[in-house]
Coordinates of C-alpha atoms in Angstrom, one line a residue:
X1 CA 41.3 14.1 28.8
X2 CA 38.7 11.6 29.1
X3 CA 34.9 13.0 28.4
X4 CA 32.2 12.6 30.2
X5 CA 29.1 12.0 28.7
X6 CA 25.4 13.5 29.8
X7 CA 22.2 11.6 29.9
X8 CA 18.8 11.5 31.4
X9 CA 19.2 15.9 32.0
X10 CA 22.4 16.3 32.1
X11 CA 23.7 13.4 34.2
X12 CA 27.0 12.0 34.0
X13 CA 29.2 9.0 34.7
X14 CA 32.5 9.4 36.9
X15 CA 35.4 7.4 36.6
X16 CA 35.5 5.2 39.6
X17 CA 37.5 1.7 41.1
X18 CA 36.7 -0.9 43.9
X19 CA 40.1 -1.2 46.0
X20 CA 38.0 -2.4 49.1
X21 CA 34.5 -3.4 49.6
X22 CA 33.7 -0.1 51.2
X23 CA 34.9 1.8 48.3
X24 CA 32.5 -1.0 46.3
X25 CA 29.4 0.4 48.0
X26 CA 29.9 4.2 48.3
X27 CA 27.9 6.2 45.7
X28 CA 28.2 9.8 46.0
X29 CA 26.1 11.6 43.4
X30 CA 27.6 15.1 42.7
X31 CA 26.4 18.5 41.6
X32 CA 27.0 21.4 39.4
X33 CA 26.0 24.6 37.4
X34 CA 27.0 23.8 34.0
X35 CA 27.3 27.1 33.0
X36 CA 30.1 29.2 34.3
X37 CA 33.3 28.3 32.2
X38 CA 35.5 27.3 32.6
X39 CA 35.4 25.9 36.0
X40 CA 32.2 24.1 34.8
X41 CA 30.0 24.1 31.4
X42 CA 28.6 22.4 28.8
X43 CA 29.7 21.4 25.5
X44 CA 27.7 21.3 22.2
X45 CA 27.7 17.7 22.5
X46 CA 26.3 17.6 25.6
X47 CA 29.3 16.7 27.6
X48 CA 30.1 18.3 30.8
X49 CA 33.6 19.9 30.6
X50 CA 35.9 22.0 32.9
X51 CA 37.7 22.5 35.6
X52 CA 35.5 21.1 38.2
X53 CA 34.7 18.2 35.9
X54 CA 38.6 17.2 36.0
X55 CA 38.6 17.9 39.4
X56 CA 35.6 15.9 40.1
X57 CA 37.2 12.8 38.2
X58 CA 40.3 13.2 39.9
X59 CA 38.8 13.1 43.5
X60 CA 36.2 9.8 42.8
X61 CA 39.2 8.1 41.6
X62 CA 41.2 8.6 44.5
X63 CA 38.2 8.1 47.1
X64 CA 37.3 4.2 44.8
X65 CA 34.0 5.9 44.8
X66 CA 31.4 5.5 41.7
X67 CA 30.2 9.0 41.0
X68 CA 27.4 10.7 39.1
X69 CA 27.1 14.2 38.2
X70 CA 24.1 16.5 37.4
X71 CA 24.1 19.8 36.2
X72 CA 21.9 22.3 38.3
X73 CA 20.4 25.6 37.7
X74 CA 22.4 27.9 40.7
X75 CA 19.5 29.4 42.8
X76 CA 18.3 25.9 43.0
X77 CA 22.1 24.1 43.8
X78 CA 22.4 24.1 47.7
X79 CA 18.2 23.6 48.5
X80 CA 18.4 20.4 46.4
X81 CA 21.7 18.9 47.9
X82 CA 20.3 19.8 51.4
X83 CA 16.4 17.8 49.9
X84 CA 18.5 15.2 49.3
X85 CA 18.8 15.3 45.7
X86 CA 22.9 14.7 45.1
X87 CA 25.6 14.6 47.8
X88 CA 27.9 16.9 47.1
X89 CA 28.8 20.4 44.9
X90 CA 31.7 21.1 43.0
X91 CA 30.3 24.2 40.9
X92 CA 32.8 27.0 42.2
X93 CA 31.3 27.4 45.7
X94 CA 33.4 29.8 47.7
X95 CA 32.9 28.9 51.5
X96 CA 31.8 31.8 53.4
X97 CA 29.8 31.7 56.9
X98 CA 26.8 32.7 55.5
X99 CA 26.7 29.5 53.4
X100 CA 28.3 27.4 56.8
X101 CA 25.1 28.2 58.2
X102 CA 23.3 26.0 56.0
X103 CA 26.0 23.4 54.5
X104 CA 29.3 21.9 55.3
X105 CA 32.5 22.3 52.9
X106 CA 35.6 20.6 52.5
X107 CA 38.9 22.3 52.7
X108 CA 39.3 24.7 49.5
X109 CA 40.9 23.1 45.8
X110 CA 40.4 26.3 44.3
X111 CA 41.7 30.1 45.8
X112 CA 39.0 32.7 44.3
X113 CA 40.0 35.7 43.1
X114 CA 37.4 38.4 41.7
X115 CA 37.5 41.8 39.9
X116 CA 36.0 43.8 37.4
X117 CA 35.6 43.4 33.9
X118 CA 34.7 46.0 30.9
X119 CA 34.9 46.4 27.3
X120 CA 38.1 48.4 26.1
X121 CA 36.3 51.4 25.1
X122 CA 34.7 52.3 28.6
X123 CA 35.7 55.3 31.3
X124 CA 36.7 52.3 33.9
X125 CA 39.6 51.1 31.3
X126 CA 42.0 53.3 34.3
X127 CA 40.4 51.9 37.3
X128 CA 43.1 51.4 39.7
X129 CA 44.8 48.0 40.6
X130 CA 44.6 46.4 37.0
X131 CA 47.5 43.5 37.6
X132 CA 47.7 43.2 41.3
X133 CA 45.8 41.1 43.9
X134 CA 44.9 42.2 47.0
X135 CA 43.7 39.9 50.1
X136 CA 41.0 42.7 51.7
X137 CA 41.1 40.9 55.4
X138 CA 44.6 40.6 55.4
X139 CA 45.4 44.3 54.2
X140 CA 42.4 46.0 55.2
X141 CA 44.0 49.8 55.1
X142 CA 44.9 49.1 51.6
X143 CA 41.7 47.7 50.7
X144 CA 40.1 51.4 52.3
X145 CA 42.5 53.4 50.2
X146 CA 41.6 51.1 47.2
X147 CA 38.0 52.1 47.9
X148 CA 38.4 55.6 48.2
X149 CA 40.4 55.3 44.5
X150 CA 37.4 52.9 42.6
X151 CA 34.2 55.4 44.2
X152 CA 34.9 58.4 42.6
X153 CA 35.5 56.0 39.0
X154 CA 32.2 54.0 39.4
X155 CA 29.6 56.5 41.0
X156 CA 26.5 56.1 39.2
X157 CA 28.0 53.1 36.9
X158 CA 25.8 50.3 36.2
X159 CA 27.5 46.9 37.4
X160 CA 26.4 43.3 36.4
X161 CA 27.0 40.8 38.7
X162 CA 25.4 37.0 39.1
X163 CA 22.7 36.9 42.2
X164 CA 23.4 34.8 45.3
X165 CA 27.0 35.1 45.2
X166 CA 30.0 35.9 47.0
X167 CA 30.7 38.9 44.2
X168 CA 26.8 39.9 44.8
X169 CA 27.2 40.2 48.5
X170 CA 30.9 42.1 48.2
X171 CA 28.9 44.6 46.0
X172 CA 26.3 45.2 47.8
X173 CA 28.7 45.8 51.2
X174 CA 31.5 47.9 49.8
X175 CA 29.5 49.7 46.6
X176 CA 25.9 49.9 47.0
X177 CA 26.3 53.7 47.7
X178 CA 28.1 53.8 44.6
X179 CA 26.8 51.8 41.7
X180 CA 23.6 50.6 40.2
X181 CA 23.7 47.1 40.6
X182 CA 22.0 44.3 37.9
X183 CA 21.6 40.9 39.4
X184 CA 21.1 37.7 36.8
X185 CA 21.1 34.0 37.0
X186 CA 24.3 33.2 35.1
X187 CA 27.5 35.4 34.0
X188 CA 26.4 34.4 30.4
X189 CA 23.8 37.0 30.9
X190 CA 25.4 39.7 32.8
X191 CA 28.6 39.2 29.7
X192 CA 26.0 40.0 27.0
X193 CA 24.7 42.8 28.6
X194 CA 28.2 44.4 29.0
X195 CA 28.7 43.5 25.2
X196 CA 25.5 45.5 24.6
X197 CA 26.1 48.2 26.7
X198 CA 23.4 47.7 28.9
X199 CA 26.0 47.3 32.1
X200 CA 29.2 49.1 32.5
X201 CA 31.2 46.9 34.3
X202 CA 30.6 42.9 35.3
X203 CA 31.9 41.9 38.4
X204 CA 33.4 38.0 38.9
X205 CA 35.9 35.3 38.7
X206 CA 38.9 36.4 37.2
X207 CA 39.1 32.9 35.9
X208 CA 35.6 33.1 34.4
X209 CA 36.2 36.3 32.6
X210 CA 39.4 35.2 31.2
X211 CA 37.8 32.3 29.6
X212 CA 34.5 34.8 28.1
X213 CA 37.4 36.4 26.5
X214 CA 38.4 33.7 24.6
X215 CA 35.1 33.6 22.8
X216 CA 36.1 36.1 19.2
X217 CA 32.8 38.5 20.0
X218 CA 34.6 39.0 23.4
X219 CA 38.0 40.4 21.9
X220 CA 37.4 43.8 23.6
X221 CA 36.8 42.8 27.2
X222 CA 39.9 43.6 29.6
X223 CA 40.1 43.0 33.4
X224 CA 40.4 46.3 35.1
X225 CA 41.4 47.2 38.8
X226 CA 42.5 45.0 41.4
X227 CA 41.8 41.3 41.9
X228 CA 40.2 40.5 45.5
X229 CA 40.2 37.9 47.7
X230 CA 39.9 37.1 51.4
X231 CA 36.6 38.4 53.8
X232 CA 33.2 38.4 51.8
X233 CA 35.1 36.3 49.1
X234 CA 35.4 33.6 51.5
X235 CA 38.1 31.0 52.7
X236 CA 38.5 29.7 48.8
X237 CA 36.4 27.4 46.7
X238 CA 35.2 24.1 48.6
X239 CA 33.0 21.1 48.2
X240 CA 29.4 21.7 49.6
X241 CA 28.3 19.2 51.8
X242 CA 25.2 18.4 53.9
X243 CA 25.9 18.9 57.3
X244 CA 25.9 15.9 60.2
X245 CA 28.0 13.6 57.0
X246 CA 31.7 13.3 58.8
X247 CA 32.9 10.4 57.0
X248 CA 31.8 12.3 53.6
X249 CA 33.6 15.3 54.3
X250 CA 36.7 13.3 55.3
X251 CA 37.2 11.4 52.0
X252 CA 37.2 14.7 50.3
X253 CA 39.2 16.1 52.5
X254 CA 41.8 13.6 52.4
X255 CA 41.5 13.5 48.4
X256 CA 42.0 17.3 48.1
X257 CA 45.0 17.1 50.2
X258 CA 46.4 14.4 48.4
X259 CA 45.5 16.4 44.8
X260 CA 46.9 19.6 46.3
X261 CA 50.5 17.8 48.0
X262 CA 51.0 16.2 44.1
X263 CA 50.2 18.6 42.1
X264 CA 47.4 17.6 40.3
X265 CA 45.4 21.1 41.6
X266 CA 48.2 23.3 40.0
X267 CA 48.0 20.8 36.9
X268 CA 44.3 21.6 36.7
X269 CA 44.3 24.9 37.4
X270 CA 47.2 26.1 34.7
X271 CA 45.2 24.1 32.3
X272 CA 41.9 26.0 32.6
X273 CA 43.2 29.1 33.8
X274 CA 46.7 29.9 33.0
X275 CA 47.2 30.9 36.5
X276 CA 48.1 28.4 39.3
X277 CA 45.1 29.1 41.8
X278 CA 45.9 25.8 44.3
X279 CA 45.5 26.8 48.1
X280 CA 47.7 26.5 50.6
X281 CA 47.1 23.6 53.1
X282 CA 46.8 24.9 56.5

């Protein structure tokens, strides 16, 4: 895999071509966290890596667009691409209509899943579900019965989960009559509070906990209970766009497609994750 290299705070340079002289001139300056692994994070050498970041390459290559990436704290990510400062996010963005209200997305490259996560030793090790999915709009009687199983196991529970999410607002809908619930800026934080025992649970991306695991102090951390998707979690994950920028969204949109009908997605996504996550075109 070819690196990418940060400089001036975290900023990086995409591979790009000039097939056209359209494709000569377009610039699209590109945005992410840079610290939820391992759809995007940074190395000790400063280089941006992940799943976004191959993504990211993969997309400016196929639009012949010259691309730059910046790494951008999350409470901050979708005021500064609508103040102008980048064009576009790729930082594992589900698209929901809360956040249609104040950006556009592309069509999805990445199908969210999220579920619980705890170290091997705790109560919630039984909590049902643990290897099976469940899509809560699609199935929404056996999403109630799956409720009525998890209460009971996580009354009074203390769960970490990062703020201004899609796993935040599912929390706070389904479980706030339930559980205590901790907010914090990045999953790093809420993952050393459940090594610490200040949390009982964290709640996220399957695909984020499964790369925390990999990390040796992590050993004991098992996904428990069913993996969700669908409603609150959104219509996958999407490229965040200002709104009113058609021709934007339409070279992502054909790129993605293109990425999704070859392959490259499920490439991507077995390498980072071990699972294929690509969506389904509609």
């Amino acid at each position: 895999m070819k690196r990418l290299f940060l400089a001036g705070g975290l900023c990086l340079a995409l591979a790009a071509s000039s097939a056209n002289a359209f494709a000569e001139q377009l610039t699209l300056r590109l945005a992410t966290e840079g610290s939820f692994a391992p759809f995007n994070f940074v190395r000790p050498d400063g280089t941006l890596d992940g799943f976004e970041i191959d993504v990211a390459n993969d997309l400016c290559r196929r639009m012949n667009a010259k691309c730059t990436m910046t790494a951008q704290a999350w409470d901050g990510i979708i005021p500064g691409l609508n103040a102008g400062k980048y064009d576009a996010i790729l930082a594992g963005m589900s698209i929901t209509d809360e956040r249609r209200k104040v950006v556009d997305f592309s069509i999805p490259y990445e199908q969210a899943y999220l579920g619980f996560a705890v170290m091997d030793d705790s109560p919630l090790m039984d909590l049902d579900g643990t290897g099976q999915t469940l899509n809560i709009e699609k199935d929404p009687d056996a999403f109630a019965a799956l409720l009525a199983k998890w209460k009971p196991k996580l009354k009074g529970k203390v769960i970490g989960v990062q703020g201004s999410t899609i796993g935040a607002n599912f929390l706070d809908k389904y479980l706030s009559d339930t559980v205590e619930v901790h907010e914090y800026k990045t999953t790093d934080e809420h993952d050393l509070d459940l090594l610490s025992g200040r949390v009982d649970a964290n709640f996220a991306a399957q695909p984020n906990f499964a790369a925390t695991m990999e990390k040796p102090e992590f050993s004991h951390m098992k996904m428990v209970g069913t993996a969700l998707t669908g409603g609150v979690f959104g219509a996958g994950v999407g490229v965040a766009l200002r709104k009113d920028e058609p021709e934007t969204k339409a070279l992502f949109n054909k790129a993605i497609t293109e990425a999704i009908q070859d392959g490259t997605i499920r490439k991507l996504s077995l390498k980072w994750f071990k699972v294929d996550t690509t969506p389904k075109l509609n």
